[in-house]
N, C-alpha and C. Protein backbone atom coordinates (compact mmCIF):
# COMPACT_ATOMS: atom_id res chain seq x y z
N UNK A 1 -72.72 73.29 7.63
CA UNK A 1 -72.69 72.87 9.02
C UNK A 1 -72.42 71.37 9.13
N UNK A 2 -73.19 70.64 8.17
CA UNK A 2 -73.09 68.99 8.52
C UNK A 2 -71.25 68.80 8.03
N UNK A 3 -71.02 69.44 7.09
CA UNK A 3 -69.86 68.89 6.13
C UNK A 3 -69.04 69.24 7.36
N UNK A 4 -69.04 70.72 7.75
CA UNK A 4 -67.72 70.79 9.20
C UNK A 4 -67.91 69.85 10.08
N UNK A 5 -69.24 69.42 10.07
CA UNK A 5 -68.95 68.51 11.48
C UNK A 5 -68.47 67.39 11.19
N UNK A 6 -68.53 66.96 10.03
CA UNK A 6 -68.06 65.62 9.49
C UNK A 6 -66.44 65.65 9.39
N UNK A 7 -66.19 66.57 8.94
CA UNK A 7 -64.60 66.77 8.53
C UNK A 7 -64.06 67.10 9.92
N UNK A 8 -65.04 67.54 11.22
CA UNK A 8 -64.27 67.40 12.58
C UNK A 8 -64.21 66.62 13.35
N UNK A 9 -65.55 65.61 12.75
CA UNK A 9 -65.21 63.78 13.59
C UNK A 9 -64.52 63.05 12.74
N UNK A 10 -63.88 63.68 11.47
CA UNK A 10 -63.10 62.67 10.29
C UNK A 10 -61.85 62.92 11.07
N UNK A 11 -61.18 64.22 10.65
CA UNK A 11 -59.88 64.56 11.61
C UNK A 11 -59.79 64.34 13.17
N UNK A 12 -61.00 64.08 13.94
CA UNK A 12 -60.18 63.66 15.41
C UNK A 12 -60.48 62.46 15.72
N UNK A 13 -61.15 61.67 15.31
CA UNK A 13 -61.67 59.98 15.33
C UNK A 13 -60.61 59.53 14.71
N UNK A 14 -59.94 59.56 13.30
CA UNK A 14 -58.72 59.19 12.64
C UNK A 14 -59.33 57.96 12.43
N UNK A 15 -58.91 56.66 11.28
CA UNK A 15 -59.72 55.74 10.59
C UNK A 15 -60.03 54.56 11.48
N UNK A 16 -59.66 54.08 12.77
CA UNK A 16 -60.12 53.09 13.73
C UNK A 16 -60.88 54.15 14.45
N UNK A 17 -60.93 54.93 14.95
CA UNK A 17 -62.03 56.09 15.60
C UNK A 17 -63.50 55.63 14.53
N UNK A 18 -63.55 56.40 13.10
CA UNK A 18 -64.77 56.23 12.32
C UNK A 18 -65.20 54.96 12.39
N UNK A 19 -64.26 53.82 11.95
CA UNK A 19 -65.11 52.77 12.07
C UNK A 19 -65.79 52.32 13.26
N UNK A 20 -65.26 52.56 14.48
CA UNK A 20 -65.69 52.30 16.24
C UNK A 20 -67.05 53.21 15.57
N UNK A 21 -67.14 54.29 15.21
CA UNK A 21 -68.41 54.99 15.32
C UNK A 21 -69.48 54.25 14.19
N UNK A 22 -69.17 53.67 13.22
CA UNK A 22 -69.91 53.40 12.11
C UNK A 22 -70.22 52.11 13.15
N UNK A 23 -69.54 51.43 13.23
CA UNK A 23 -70.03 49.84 14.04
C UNK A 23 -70.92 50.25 15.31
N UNK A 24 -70.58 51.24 16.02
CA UNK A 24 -71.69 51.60 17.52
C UNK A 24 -72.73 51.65 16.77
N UNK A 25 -72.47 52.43 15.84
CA UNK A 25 -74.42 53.28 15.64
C UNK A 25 -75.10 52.78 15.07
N UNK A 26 -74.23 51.41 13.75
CA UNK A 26 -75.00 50.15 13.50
C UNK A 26 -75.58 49.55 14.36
N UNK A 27 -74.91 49.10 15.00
CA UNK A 27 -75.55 47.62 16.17
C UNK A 27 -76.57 48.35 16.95
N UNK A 28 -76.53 49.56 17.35
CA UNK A 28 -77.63 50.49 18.05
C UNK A 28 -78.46 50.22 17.14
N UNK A 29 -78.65 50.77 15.79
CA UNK A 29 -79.66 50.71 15.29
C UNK A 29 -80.46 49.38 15.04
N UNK A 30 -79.34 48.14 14.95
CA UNK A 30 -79.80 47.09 15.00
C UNK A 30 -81.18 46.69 16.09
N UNK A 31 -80.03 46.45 17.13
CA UNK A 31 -80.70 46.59 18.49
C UNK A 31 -82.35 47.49 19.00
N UNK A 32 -82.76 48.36 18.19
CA UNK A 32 -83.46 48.93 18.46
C UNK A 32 -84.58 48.56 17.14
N UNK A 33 -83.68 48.03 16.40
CA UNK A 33 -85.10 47.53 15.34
C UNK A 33 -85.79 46.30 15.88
N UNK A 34 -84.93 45.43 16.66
CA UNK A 34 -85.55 44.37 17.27
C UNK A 34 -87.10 44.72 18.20
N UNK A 35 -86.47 45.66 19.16
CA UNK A 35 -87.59 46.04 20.21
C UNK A 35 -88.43 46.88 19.02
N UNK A 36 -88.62 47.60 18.53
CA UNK A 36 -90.08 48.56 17.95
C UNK A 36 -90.34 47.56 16.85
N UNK A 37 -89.77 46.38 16.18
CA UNK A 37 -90.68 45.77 15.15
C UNK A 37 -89.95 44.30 15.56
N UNK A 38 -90.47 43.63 16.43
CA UNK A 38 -90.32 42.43 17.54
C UNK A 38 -91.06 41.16 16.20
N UNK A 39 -90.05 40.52 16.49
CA UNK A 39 -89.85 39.17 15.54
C UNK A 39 -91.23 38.35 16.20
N UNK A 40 -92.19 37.79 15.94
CA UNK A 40 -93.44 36.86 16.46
C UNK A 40 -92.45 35.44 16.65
N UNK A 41 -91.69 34.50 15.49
CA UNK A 41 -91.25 33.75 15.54
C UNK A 41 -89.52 33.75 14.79
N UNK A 42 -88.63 34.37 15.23
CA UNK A 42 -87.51 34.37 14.61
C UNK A 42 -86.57 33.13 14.70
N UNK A 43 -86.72 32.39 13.30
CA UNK A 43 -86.00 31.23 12.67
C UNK A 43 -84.47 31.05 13.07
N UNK A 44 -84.16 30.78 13.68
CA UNK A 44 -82.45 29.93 13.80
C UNK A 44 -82.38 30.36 15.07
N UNK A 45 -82.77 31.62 15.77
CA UNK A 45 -82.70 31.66 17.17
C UNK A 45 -83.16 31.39 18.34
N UNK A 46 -83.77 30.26 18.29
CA UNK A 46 -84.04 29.26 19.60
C UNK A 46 -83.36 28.98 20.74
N UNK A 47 -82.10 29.38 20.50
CA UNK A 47 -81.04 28.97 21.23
C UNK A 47 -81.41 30.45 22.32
N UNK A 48 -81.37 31.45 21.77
CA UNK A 48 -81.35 32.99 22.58
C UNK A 48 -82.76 33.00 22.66
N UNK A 49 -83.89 32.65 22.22
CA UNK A 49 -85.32 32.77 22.86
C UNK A 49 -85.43 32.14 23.62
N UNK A 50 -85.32 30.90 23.42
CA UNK A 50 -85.54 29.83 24.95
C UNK A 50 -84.92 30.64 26.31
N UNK A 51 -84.28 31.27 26.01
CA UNK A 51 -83.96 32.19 27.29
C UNK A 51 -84.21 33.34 27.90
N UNK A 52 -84.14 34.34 26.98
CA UNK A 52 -85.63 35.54 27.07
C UNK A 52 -85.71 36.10 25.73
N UNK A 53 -86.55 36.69 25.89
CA UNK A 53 -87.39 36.97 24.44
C UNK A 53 -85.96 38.35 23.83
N UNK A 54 -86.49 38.04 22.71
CA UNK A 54 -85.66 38.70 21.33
C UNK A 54 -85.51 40.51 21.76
N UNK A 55 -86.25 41.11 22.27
CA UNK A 55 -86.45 42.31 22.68
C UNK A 55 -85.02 42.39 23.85
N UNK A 56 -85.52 41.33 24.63
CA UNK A 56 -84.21 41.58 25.49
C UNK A 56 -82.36 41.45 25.18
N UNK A 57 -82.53 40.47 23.94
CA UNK A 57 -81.37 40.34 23.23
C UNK A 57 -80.97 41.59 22.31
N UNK A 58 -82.07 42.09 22.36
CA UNK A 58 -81.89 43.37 21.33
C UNK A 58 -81.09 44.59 21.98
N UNK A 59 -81.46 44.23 23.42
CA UNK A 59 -80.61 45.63 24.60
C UNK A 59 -78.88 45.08 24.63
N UNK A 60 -78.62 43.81 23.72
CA UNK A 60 -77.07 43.13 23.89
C UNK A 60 -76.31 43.93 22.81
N UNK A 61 -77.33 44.26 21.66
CA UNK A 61 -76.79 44.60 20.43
C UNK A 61 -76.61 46.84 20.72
N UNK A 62 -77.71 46.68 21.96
CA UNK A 62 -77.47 48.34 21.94
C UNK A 62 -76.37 48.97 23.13
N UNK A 63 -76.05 47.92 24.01
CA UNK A 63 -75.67 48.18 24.43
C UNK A 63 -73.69 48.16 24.28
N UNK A 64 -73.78 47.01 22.87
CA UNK A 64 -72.68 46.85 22.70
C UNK A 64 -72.27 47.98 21.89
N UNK A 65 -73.57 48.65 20.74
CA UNK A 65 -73.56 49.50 20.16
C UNK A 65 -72.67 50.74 20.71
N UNK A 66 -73.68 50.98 22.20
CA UNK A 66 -72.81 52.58 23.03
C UNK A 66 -71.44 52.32 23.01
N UNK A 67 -70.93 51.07 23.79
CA UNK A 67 -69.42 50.67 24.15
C UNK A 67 -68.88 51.15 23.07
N UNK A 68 -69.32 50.63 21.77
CA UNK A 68 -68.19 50.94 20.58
C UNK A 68 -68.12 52.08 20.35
N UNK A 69 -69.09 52.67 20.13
CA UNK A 69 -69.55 54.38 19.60
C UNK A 69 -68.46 55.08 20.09
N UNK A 70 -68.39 54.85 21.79
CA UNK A 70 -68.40 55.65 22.67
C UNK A 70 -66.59 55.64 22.52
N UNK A 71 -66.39 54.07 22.56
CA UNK A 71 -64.57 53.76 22.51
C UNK A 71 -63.98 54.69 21.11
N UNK A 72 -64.98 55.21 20.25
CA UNK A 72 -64.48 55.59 18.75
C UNK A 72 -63.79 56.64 19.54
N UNK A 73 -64.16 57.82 20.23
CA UNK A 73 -63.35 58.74 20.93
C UNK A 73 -62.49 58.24 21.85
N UNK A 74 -61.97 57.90 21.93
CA UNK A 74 -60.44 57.32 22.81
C UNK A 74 -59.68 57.27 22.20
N UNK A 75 -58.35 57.54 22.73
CA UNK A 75 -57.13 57.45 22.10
C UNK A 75 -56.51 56.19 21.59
N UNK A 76 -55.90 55.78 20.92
CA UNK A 76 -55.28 54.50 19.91
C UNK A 76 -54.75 53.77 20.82
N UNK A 77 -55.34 52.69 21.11
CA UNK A 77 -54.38 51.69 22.03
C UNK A 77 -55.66 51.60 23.20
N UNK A 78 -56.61 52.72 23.73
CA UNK A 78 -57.39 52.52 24.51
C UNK A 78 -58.79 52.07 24.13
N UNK A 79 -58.77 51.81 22.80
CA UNK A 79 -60.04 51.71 22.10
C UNK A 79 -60.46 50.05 21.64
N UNK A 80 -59.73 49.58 22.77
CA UNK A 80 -59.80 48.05 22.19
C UNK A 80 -61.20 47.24 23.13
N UNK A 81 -61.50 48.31 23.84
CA UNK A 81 -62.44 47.62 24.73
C UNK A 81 -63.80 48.01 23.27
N UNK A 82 -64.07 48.36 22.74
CA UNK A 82 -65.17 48.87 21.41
C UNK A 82 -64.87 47.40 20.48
N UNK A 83 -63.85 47.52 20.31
CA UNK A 83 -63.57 46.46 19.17
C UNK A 83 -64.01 45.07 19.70
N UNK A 84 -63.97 45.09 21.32
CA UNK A 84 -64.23 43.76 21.65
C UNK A 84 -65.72 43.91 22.22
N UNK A 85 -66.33 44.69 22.46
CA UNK A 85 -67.90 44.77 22.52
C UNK A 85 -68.60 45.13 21.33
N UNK A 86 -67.67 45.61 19.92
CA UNK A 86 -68.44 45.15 18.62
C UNK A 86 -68.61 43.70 18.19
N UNK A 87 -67.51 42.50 18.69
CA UNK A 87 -67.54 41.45 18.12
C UNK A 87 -68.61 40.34 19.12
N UNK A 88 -69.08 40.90 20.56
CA UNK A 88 -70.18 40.34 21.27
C UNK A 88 -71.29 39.82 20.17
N UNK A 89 -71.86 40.76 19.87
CA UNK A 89 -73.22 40.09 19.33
C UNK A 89 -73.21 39.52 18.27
N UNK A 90 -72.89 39.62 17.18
CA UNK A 90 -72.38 38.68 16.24
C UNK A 90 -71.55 37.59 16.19
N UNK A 91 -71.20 37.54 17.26
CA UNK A 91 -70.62 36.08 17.93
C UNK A 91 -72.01 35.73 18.00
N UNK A 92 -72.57 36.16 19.30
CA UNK A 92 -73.59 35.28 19.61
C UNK A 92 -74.83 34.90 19.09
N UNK A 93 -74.77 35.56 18.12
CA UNK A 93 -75.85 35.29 17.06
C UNK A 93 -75.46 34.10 15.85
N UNK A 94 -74.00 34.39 15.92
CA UNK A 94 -74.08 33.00 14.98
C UNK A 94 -73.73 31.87 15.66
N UNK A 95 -73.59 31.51 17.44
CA UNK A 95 -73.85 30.62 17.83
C UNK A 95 -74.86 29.99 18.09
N UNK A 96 -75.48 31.20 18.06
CA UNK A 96 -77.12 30.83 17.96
C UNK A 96 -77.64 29.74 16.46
N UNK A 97 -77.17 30.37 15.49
CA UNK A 97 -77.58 29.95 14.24
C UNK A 97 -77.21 28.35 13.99
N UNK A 98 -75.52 28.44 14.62
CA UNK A 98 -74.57 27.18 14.44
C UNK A 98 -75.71 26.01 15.24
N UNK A 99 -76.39 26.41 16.42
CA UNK A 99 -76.70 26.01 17.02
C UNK A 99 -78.02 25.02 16.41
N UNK A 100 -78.90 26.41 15.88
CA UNK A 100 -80.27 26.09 15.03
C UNK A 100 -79.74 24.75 14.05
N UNK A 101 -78.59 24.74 13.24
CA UNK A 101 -78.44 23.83 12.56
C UNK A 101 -77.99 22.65 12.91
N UNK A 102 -77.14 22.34 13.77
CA UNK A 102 -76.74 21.16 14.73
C UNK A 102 -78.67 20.34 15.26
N UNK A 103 -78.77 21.37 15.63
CA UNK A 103 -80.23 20.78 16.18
C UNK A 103 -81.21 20.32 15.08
N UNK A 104 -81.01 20.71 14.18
CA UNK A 104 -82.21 21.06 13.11
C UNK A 104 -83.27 21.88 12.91
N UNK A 105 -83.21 22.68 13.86
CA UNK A 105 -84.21 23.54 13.60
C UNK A 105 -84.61 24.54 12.46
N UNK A 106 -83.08 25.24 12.01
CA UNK A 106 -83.09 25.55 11.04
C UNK A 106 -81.97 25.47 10.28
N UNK A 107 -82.05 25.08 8.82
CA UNK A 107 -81.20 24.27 7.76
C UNK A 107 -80.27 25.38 7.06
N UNK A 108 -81.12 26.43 7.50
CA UNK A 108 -80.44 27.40 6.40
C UNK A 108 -79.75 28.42 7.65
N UNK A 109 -79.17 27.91 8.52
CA UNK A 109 -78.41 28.83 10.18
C UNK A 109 -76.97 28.77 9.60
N UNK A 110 -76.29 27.86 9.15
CA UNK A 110 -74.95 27.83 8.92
C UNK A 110 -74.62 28.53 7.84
N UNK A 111 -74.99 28.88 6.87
CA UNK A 111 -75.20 30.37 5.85
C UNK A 111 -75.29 31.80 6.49
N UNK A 112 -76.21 31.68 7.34
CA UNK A 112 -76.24 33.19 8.18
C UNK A 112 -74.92 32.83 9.23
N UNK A 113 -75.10 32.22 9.71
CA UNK A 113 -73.67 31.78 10.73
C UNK A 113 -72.56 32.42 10.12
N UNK A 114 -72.28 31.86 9.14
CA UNK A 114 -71.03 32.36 8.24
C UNK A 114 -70.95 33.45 7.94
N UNK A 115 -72.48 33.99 7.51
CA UNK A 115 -72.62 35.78 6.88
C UNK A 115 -71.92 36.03 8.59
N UNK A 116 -72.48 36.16 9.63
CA UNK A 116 -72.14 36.87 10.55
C UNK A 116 -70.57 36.43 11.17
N UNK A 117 -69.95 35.75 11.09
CA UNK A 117 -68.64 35.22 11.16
C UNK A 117 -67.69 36.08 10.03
N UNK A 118 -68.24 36.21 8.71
CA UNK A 118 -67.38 36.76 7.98
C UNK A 118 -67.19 38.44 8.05
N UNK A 119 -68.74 38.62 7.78
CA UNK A 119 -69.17 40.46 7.44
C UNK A 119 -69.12 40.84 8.98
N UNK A 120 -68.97 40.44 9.70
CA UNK A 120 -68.83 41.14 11.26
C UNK A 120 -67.86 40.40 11.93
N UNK A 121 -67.42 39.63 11.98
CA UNK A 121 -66.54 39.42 12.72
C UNK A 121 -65.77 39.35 12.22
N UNK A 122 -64.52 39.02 11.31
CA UNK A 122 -64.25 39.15 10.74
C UNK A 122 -63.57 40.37 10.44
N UNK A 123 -64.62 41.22 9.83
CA UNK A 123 -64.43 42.85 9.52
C UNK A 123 -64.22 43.48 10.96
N UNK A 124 -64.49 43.05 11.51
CA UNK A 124 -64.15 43.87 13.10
C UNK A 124 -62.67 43.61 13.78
N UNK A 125 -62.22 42.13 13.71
CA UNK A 125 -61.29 41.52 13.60
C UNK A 125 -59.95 42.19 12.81
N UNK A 126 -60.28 42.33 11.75
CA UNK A 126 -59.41 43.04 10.54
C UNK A 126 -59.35 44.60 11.28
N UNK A 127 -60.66 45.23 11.24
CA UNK A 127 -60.36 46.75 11.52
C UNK A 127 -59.99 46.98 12.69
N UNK A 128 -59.64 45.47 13.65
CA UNK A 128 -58.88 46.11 14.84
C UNK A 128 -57.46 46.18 14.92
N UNK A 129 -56.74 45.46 13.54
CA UNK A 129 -55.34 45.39 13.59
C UNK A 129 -55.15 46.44 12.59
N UNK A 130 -56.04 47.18 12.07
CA UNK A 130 -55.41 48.47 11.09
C UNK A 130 -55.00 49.41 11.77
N UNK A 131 -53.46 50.44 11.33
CA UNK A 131 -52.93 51.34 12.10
C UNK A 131 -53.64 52.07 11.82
N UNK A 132 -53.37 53.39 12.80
CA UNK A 132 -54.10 54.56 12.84
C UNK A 132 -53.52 55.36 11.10
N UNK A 133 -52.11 55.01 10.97
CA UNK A 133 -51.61 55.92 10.03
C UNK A 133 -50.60 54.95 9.17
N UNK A 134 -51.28 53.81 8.27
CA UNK A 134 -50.57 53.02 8.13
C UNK A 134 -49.54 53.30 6.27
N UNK A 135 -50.16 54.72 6.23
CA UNK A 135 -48.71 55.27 4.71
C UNK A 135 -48.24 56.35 5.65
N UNK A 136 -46.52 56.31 5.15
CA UNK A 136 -46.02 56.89 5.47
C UNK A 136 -46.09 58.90 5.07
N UNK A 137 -46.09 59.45 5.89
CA UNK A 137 -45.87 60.59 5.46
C UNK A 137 -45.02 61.30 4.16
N UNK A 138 -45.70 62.33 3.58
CA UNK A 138 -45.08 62.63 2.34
C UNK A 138 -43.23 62.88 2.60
N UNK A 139 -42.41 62.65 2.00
CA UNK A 139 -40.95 63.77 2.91
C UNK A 139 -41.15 64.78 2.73
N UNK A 140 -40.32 65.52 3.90
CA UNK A 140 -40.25 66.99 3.38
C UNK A 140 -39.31 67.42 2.64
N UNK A 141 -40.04 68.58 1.74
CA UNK A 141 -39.13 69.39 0.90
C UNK A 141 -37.59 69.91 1.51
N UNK A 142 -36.88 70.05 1.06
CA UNK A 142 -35.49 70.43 1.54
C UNK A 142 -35.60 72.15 1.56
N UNK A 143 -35.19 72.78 3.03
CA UNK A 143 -35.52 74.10 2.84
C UNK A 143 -34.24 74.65 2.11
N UNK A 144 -34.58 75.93 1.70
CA UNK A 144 -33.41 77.06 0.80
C UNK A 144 -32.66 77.44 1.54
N UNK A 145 -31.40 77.79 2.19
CA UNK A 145 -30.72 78.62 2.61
C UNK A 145 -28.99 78.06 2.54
N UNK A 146 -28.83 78.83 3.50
CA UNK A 146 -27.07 77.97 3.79
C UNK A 146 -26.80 76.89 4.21
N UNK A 147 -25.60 75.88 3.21
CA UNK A 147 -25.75 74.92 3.37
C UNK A 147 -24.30 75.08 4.77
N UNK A 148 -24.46 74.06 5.28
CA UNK A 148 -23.66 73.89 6.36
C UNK A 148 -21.90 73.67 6.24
């Protein structure tokens, strides 16, 4: 049962479809680890607490989560609104960080800055310019009969 269902969101998602789904259900899950195990003091983000608490930033990461998930089912060319609500929060988290370090708050923000600039944005960046079908089809065999 799991394997058909996999091999029926592999064949109709096609490889920018899966990743839209792998990136939604990440950042969801992200997003939701924030709210049930809530940071007391989370280091480099001062910039997004001073404004409301971490729980509420956490509904940025789930909600960007659905957008993408949701864009994985859309057709090629309509799925760009996912790709650009996967690269929301990891933007803003490493402006946050860029931020922590400019200020000083925290020394070690421009390391995570970068992790999240490279491994997410980056990778989101990249997997939005990959074709749906970027090798060419096998040729076809030449059929048997009369030649013309």
């Amino acid at each position: 049962m799991c394997a058909a269902a996999a091999r029926w969101l592999r064949l109709h998602l096609g490889r920018r479809g899966q990743i839209l789904l792998i990136l939604g259900l990440g950042k969801i899950c992200w997003g939701v680890g924030f709210i049930v195990t809530p940071q007391q003091d989370p280091a480099g983000l001062g910039l997004l607490t001073d404004r409301c608490s971490l729980s509420s930033w956490a509904w940025l990461w789930i909600i960007a989560g659905v957008v993408t998930a949701t864009s994985a089912f859309l057709r090629i060319g309509r799925d760009g609104a996912g790709f650009l609500a996967a690269l929301v929060p990891p933007s803003v988290w490493a402006i946050a960080y860029l931020s922590a370090v400019l200020t000083g708050e925290y020394a070690r923000g421009g390391f995570v800055a970068l992790w999240y600039l490279t491994s997410h944005v980056g990778v989101i960046c990249w997997a939005s310019t990959v074709p749906e079908y970027s090798v060419p089809p096998p040729p076809r065999r030449a059929r048997k009969g009369k030649a013309p």
